[in-house]
Tab-separated table of N, CA and C in Angstrom:
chain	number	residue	atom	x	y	z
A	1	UNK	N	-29.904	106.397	46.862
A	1	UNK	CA	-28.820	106.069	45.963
A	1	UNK	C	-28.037	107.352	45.658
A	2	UNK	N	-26.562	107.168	45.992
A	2	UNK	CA	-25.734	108.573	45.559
A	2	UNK	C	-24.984	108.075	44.297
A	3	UNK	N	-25.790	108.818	43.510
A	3	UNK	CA	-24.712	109.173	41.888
A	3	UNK	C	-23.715	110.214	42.189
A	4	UNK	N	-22.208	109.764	41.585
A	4	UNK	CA	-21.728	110.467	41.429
A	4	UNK	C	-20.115	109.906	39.712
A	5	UNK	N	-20.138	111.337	39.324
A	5	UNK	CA	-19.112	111.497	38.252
A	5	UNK	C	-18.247	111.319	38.655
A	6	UNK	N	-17.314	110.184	38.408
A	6	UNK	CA	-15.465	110.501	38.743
A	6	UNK	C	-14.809	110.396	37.560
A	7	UNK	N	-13.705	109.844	37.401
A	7	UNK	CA	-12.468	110.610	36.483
A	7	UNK	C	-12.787	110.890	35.071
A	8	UNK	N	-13.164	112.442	35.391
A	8	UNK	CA	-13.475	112.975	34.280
A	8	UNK	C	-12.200	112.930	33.383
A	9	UNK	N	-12.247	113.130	31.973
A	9	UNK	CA	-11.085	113.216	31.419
A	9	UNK	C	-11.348	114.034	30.384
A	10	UNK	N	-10.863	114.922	29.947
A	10	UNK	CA	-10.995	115.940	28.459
A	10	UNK	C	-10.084	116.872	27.713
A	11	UNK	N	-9.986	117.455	26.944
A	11	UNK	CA	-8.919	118.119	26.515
A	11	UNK	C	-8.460	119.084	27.076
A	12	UNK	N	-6.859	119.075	27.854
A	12	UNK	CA	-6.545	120.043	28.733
A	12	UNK	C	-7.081	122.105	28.157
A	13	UNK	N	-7.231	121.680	26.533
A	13	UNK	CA	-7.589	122.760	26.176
A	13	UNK	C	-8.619	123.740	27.006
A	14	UNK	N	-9.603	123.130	27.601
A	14	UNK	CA	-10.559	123.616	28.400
A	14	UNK	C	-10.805	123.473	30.103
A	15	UNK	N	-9.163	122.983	30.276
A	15	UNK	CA	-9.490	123.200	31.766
A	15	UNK	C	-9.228	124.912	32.653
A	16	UNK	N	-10.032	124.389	33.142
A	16	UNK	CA	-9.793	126.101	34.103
A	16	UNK	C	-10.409	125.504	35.727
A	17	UNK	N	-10.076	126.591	36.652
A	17	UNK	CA	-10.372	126.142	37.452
A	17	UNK	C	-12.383	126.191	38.020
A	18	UNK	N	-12.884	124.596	38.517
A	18	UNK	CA	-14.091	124.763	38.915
A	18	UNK	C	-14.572	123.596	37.560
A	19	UNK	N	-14.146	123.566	36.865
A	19	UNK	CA	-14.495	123.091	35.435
A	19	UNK	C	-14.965	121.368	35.727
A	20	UNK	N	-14.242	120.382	36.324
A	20	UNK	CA	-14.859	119.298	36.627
A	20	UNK	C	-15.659	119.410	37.751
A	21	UNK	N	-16.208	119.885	38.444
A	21	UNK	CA	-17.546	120.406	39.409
A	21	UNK	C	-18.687	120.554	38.444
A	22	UNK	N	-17.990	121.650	37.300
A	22	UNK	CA	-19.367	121.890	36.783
A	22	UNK	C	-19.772	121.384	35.937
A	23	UNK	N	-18.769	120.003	34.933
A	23	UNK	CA	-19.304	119.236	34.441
A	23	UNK	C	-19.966	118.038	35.094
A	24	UNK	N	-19.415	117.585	36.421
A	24	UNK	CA	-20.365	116.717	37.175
A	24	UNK	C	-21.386	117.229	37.780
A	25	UNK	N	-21.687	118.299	37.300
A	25	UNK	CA	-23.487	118.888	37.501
A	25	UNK	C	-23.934	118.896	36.112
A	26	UNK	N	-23.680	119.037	35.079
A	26	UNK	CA	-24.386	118.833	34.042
A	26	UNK	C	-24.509	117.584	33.634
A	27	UNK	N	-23.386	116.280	33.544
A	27	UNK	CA	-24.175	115.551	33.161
A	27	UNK	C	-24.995	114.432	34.346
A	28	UNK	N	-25.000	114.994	35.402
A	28	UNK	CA	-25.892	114.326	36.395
A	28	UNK	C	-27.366	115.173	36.213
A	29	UNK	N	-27.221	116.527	35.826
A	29	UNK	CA	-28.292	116.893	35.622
A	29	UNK	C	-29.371	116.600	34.097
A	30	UNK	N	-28.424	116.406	33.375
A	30	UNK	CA	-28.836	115.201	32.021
A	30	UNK	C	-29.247	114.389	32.564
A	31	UNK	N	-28.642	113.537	32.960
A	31	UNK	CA	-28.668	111.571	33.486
A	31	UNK	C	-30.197	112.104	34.355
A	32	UNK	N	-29.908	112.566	35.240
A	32	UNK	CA	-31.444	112.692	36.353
A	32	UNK	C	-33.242	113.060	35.035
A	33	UNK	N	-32.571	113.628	34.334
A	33	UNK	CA	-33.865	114.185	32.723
A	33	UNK	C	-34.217	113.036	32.270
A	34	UNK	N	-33.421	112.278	31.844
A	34	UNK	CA	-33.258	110.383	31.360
A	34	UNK	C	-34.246	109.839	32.017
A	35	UNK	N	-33.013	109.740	33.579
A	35	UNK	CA	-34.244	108.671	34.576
A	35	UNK	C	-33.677	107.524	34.436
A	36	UNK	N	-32.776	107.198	33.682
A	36	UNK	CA	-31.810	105.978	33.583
A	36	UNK	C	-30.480	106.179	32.871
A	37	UNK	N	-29.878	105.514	33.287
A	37	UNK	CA	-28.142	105.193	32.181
A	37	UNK	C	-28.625	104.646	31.057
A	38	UNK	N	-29.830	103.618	30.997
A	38	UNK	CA	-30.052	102.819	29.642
A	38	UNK	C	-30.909	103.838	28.807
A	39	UNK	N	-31.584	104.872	29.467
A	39	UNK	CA	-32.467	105.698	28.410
A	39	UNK	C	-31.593	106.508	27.855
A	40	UNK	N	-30.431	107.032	28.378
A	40	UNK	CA	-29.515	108.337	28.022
A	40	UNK	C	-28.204	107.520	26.920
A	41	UNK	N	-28.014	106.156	27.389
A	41	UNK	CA	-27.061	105.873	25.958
A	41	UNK	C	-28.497	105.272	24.894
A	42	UNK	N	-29.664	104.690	25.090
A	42	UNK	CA	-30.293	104.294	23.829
A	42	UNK	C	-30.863	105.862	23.343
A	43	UNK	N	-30.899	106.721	23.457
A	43	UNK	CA	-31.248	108.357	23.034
A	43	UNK	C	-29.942	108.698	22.583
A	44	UNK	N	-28.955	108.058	22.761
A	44	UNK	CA	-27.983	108.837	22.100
A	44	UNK	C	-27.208	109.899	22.607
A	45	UNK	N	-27.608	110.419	23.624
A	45	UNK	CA	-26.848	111.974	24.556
A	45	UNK	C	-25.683	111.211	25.029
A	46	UNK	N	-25.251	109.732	25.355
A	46	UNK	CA	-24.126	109.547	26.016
A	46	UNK	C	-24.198	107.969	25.453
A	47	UNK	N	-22.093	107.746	25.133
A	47	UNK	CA	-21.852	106.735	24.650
A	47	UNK	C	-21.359	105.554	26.082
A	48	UNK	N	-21.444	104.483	25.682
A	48	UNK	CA	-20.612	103.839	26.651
A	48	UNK	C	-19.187	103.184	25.866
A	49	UNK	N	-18.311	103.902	25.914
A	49	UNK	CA	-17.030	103.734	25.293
A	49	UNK	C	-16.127	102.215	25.654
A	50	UNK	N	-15.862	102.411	27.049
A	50	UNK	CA	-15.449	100.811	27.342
A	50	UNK	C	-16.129	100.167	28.617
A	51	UNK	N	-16.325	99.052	28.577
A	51	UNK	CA	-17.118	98.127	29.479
A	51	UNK	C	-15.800	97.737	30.080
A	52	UNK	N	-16.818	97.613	31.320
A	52	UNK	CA	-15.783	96.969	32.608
A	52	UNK	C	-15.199	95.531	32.792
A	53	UNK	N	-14.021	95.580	32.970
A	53	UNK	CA	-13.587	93.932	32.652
A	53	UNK	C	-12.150	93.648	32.723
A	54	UNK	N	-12.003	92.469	33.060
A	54	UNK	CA	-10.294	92.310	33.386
A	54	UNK	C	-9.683	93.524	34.516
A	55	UNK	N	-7.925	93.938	34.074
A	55	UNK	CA	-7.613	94.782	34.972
A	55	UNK	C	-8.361	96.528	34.898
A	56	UNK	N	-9.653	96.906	34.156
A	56	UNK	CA	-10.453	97.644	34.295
A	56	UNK	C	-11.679	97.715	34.647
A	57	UNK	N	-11.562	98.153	36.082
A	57	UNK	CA	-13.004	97.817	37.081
A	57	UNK	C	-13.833	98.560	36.892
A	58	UNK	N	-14.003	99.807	35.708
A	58	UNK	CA	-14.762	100.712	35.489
A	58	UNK	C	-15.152	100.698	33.808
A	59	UNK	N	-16.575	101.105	33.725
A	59	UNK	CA	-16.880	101.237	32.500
A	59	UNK	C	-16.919	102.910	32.547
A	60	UNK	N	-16.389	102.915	31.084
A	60	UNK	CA	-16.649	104.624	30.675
A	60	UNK	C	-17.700	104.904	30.113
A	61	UNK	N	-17.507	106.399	30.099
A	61	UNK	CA	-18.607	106.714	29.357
A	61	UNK	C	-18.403	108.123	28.684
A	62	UNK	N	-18.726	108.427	27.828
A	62	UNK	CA	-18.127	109.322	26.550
A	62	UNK	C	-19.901	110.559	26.433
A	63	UNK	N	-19.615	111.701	26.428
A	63	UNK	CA	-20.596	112.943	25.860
A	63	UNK	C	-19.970	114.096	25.099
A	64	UNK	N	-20.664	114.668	24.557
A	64	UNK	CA	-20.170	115.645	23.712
A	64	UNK	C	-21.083	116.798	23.536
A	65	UNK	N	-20.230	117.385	24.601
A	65	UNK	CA	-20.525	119.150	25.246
A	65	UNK	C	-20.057	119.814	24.007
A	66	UNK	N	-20.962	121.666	23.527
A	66	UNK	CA	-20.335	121.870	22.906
A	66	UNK	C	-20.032	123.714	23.430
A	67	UNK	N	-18.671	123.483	22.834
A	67	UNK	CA	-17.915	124.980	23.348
A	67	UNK	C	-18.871	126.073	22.602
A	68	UNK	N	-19.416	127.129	23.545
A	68	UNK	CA	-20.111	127.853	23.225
A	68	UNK	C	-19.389	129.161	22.473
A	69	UNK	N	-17.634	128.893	22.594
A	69	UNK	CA	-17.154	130.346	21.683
A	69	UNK	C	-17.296	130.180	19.973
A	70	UNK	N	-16.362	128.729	19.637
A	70	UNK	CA	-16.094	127.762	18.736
A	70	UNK	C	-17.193	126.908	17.970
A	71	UNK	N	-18.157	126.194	19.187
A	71	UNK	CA	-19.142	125.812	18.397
A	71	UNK	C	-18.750	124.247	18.373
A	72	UNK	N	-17.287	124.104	18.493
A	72	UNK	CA	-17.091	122.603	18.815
A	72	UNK	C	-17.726	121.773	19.572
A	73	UNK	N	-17.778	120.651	18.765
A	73	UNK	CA	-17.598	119.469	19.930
A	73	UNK	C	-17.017	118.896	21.415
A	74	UNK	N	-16.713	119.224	22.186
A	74	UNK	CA	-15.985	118.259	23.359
A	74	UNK	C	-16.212	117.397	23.693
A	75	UNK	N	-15.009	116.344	24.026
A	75	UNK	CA	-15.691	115.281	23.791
A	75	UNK	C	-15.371	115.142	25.466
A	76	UNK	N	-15.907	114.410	26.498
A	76	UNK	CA	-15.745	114.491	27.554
A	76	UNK	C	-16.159	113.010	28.215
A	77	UNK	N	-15.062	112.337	28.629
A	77	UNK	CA	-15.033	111.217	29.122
A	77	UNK	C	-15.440	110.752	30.333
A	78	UNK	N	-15.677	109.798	31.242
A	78	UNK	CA	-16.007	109.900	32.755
A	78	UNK	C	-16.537	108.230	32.881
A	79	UNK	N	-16.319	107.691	34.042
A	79	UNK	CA	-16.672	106.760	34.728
A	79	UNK	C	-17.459	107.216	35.668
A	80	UNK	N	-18.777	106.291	36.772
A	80	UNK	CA	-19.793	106.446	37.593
A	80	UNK	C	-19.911	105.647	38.733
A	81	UNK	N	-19.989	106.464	39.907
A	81	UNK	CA	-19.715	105.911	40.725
A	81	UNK	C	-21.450	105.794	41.214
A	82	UNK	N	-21.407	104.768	42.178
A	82	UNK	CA	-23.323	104.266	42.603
A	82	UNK	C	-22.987	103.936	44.007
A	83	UNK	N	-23.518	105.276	44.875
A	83	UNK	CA	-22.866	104.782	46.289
A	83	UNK	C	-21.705	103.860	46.797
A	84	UNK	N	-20.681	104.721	46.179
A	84	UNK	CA	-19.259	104.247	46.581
A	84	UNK	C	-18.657	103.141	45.910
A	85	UNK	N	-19.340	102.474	45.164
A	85	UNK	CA	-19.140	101.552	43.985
A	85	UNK	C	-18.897	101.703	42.530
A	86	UNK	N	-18.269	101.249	41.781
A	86	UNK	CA	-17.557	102.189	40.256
A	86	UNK	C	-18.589	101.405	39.217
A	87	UNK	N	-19.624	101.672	37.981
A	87	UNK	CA	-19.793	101.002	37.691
A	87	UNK	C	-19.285	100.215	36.614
């Protein structure tokens, strides 16, 4: 089975270049700690924001990285792809 992160979305405040690479290694490297999508939103590390349905074939999903200068929150959005399929 290939997991993979697609359209990440977040506050342009923190883009730089390399930056969605290296968030689709962290939270695949979360998600893989889990061992499931259902253990990582019932723990709380990741929301599921909108469910898939009508003209949106993808469910999201919402985490909150935090900026290590600031101390903030980020909030960082993303849909999942399951061997070439969106879920």
């Amino acid at each position: 089975m290939k997991l993979r992160v697609v359209r990440i979305t977040f506050s342009p405040r923190y883009y730089k270049p390399g930056i969605h690479a290296s968030l689709e290694r962290t939270i695949l490297r979360q998600l893989s700690a889990y061992g499931s999508l259902n253990a990582a939103i019932a723990d709380g590390w990741m929301q599921e924001v909108r469910s898939a349905g009508g003209s949106k074939p993808a469910r999201r999903f919402a985490v909150y990285l935090t900026d290590k200068k600031f101390y903030h929150d980020i909030p960082v959005y993303f849909s999942l792809e399951v061997d070439g399929q969106l879920l």
